Amino acid sequence: MTTMTTASSDRTTAAAAERTGARTAEAAGVISGARERIDALDDRIIGLVQERMAVSAVIQEARIESGGRRVNLSREMEVLAHYRDALGKPGTALAMTLLELCRGRI
C-alpha cells in the first residue's frame, strides 16, 4: 500500500511541477495560490482600463464638441511622465499602451 501511496504522491508532485515549474508540492501550492491572486488582479486591472477608456471617451467627446482637438498632447505628456516616474522606463511603454487604448492611434 505504501508503494501505491508513494507512486500517487510522485504523480501529484510531477503534475504540480509541470503546471508550476516547482519541484516540491509545497512550492507548487505557493505558486498556485499566487497565480490565483495574479489572475484576480489582472481581472481588476482590465476592469480599470475599461473604465479609463470610458472616461477618456467622455473627455474626448466634450473636447471635440467644444471645438477642440480629440487629443491633448500636453496632458498625454503628463500621463507619460507620471507612469515613468512611478514605474521607470517600462512605465512609459505601459502609459503609451493605455493612451493608445483610450484614444486610438494618432
PDB file of C-alpha atoms in Angstrom:
ATOM      1  CA  MET A   1       0.000   0.000   0.000  1.00  0.00           C
ATOM      2  CA  THR A   2       2.896   2.366   0.754  1.00  0.00           C
ATOM      3  CA  THR A   3       4.247   1.856  -2.771  1.00  0.00           C
ATOM      4  CA  MET A   4       0.861   2.879  -4.205  1.00  0.00           C
ATOM      5  CA  THR A   5       0.744   5.976  -1.977  1.00  0.00           C
ATOM      6  CA  THR A   6       4.298   6.937  -2.930  1.00  0.00           C
ATOM      7  CA  ALA A   7       3.546   6.452  -6.636  1.00  0.00           C
ATOM      8  CA  SER A   8       0.403   8.585  -6.339  1.00  0.00           C
ATOM      9  CA  SER A   9       2.335  11.278  -4.477  1.00  0.00           C
ATOM     10  CA  ASP A  10       5.072  11.201  -7.118  1.00  0.00           C
ATOM     11  CA  ARG A  11       2.470  11.667  -9.875  1.00  0.00           C
ATOM     12  CA  THR A  12       0.893  14.563  -7.973  1.00  0.00           C
ATOM     13  CA  THR A  13       4.283  16.226  -7.489  1.00  0.00           C
ATOM     14  CA  ALA A  14       5.146  15.661 -11.159  1.00  0.00           C
ATOM     15  CA  ALA A  15       1.826  17.184 -12.266  1.00  0.00           C
ATOM     16  CA  ALA A  16       2.359  20.182  -9.966  1.00  0.00           C
ATOM     17  CA  ALA A  17       5.881  20.627 -11.309  1.00  0.00           C
ATOM     18  CA  GLU A  18       4.588  20.547 -14.877  1.00  0.00           C
ATOM     19  CA  ARG A  19       1.899  23.162 -14.115  1.00  0.00           C
ATOM     20  CA  THR A  20       4.025  25.478 -11.991  1.00  0.00           C
ATOM     21  CA  GLY A  21       7.666  24.687 -12.633  1.00  0.00           C
ATOM     22  CA  ALA A  22       8.059  23.888  -8.926  1.00  0.00           C
ATOM     23  CA  ARG A  23       9.979  20.887  -7.682  1.00  0.00           C
ATOM     24  CA  THR A  24       8.027  20.336  -4.483  1.00  0.00           C
ATOM     25  CA  ALA A  25       4.350  20.136  -3.664  1.00  0.00           C
ATOM     26  CA  GLU A  26       4.785  22.940  -1.124  1.00  0.00           C
ATOM     27  CA  ALA A  27       6.291  25.302  -3.703  1.00  0.00           C
ATOM     28  CA  ALA A  28       3.597  24.313  -6.209  1.00  0.00           C
ATOM     29  CA  GLY A  29       0.953  25.268  -3.652  1.00  0.00           C
ATOM     30  CA  VAL A  30       2.542  28.658  -3.065  1.00  0.00           C
ATOM     31  CA  ILE A  31       2.817  29.277  -6.803  1.00  0.00           C
ATOM     32  CA  SER A  32      -0.763  28.168  -7.483  1.00  0.00           C
ATOM     33  CA  GLY A  33      -2.104  30.471  -4.773  1.00  0.00           C
ATOM     34  CA  ALA A  34      -0.045  33.400  -6.022  1.00  0.00           C
ATOM     35  CA  ARG A  35      -1.196  32.768  -9.583  1.00  0.00           C
ATOM     36  CA  GLU A  36      -4.815  32.869  -8.458  1.00  0.00           C
ATOM     37  CA  ARG A  37      -4.136  36.245  -6.870  1.00  0.00           C
ATOM     38  CA  ILE A  38      -2.429  37.484 -10.046  1.00  0.00           C
ATOM     39  CA  ASP A  39      -5.420  36.340 -12.118  1.00  0.00           C
ATOM     40  CA  ALA A  40      -7.753  38.276  -9.803  1.00  0.00           C
ATOM     41  CA  LEU A  41      -5.509  41.348 -10.012  1.00  0.00           C
ATOM     42  CA  ASP A  42      -5.427  41.075 -13.809  1.00  0.00           C
ATOM     43  CA  ASP A  43      -9.238  40.993 -13.869  1.00  0.00           C
ATOM     44  CA  ARG A  44      -9.311  44.163 -11.744  1.00  0.00           C
ATOM     45  CA  ILE A  45      -6.698  45.861 -13.944  1.00  0.00           C
ATOM     46  CA  ILE A  46      -8.679  45.020 -17.088  1.00  0.00           C
ATOM     47  CA  GLY A  47     -11.814  46.438 -15.483  1.00  0.00           C
ATOM     48  CA  LEU A  48      -9.972  49.636 -14.532  1.00  0.00           C
ATOM     49  CA  VAL A  49      -8.570  50.006 -18.050  1.00  0.00           C
ATOM     50  CA  GLN A  50     -12.071  49.607 -19.480  1.00  0.00           C
ATOM     51  CA  GLU A  51     -13.323  52.247 -17.037  1.00  0.00           C
ATOM     52  CA  ARG A  52     -10.451  54.550 -18.058  1.00  0.00           C
ATOM     53  CA  MET A  53     -11.376  54.062 -21.708  1.00  0.00           C
ATOM     54  CA  ALA A  54     -14.980  55.085 -20.999  1.00  0.00           C
ATOM     55  CA  VAL A  55     -13.924  58.206 -19.063  1.00  0.00           C
ATOM     56  CA  SER A  56     -11.477  59.128 -21.812  1.00  0.00           C
ATOM     57  CA  ALA A  57     -14.269  58.842 -24.386  1.00  0.00           C
ATOM     58  CA  VAL A  58     -16.355  61.339 -22.378  1.00  0.00           C
ATOM     59  CA  ILE A  59     -13.415  63.762 -22.261  1.00  0.00           C
ATOM     60  CA  GLN A  60     -12.737  63.420 -25.977  1.00  0.00           C
ATOM     61  CA  GLU A  61     -16.389  63.955 -26.844  1.00  0.00           C
ATOM     62  CA  ALA A  62     -16.610  67.095 -24.671  1.00  0.00           C
ATOM     63  CA  ARG A  63     -13.386  68.457 -26.131  1.00  0.00           C
ATOM     64  CA  ILE A  64     -14.492  67.853 -29.735  1.00  0.00           C
ATOM     65  CA  GLU A  65     -17.984  69.287 -29.125  1.00  0.00           C
ATOM     66  CA  SER A  66     -16.368  72.444 -27.745  1.00  0.00           C
ATOM     67  CA  GLY A  67     -14.327  72.832 -30.923  1.00  0.00           C
ATOM     68  CA  GLY A  68     -11.136  71.363 -29.522  1.00  0.00           C
ATOM     69  CA  ARG A  69      -8.984  68.515 -30.735  1.00  0.00           C
ATOM     70  CA  ARG A  70      -9.575  64.904 -29.785  1.00  0.00           C
ATOM     71  CA  VAL A  71      -6.123  64.636 -28.197  1.00  0.00           C
ATOM     72  CA  ASN A  72      -4.413  66.997 -25.750  1.00  0.00           C
ATOM     73  CA  LEU A  73      -0.710  66.297 -26.188  1.00  0.00           C
ATOM     74  CA  SER A  74       0.403  68.243 -23.106  1.00  0.00           C
ATOM     75  CA  ARG A  75      -1.921  66.123 -20.963  1.00  0.00           C
ATOM     76  CA  GLU A  76      -0.553  62.967 -22.572  1.00  0.00           C
ATOM     77  CA  MET A  77       2.975  64.089 -21.697  1.00  0.00           C
ATOM     78  CA  GLU A  78       1.853  64.480 -18.070  1.00  0.00           C
ATOM     79  CA  VAL A  79       0.464  60.937 -18.092  1.00  0.00           C
ATOM     80  CA  LEU A  80       3.678  59.554 -19.619  1.00  0.00           C
ATOM     81  CA  ALA A  81       5.798  61.343 -17.001  1.00  0.00           C
ATOM     82  CA  HIS A  82       3.571  60.105 -14.180  1.00  0.00           C
ATOM     83  CA  TYR A  83       3.926  56.462 -15.240  1.00  0.00           C
ATOM     84  CA  ARG A  84       7.663  56.838 -15.930  1.00  0.00           C
ATOM     85  CA  ASP A  85       8.241  58.397 -12.509  1.00  0.00           C
ATOM     86  CA  ALA A  86       6.248  55.658 -10.773  1.00  0.00           C
ATOM     87  CA  LEU A  87       7.440  52.629 -12.765  1.00  0.00           C
ATOM     88  CA  GLY A  88      10.605  53.592 -14.582  1.00  0.00           C
ATOM     89  CA  LYS A  89      11.188  53.222 -18.307  1.00  0.00           C
ATOM     90  CA  PRO A  90       8.721  50.311 -18.702  1.00  0.00           C
ATOM     91  CA  GLY A  91       6.080  52.629 -17.199  1.00  0.00           C
ATOM     92  CA  THR A  92       6.385  54.841 -20.272  1.00  0.00           C
ATOM     93  CA  ALA A  93       5.595  51.899 -22.536  1.00  0.00           C
ATOM     94  CA  LEU A  94       2.644  50.955 -20.341  1.00  0.00           C
ATOM     95  CA  ALA A  95       1.334  54.533 -20.448  1.00  0.00           C
ATOM     96  CA  MET A  96       1.692  54.625 -24.236  1.00  0.00           C
ATOM     97  CA  THR A  97      -0.360  51.450 -24.484  1.00  0.00           C
ATOM     98  CA  LEU A  98      -3.030  52.885 -22.188  1.00  0.00           C
ATOM     99  CA  LEU A  99      -3.148  56.117 -24.170  1.00  0.00           C
ATOM    100  CA  GLU A 100      -3.496  54.182 -27.412  1.00  0.00           C
ATOM    101  CA  LEU A 101      -6.309  52.093 -25.952  1.00  0.00           C
ATOM    102  CA  CYS A 102      -8.096  55.183 -24.665  1.00  0.00           C
ATOM    103  CA  ARG A 103      -7.737  57.488 -27.654  1.00  0.00           C
ATOM    104  CA  GLY A 104      -6.704  55.273 -30.535  1.00  0.00           C
ATOM    105  CA  ARG A 105      -3.616  55.702 -32.659  1.00  0.00           C
ATOM    106  CA  ILE A 106      -2.717  59.242 -33.681  1.00  0.00           C
TER     107      ILE A 106
END
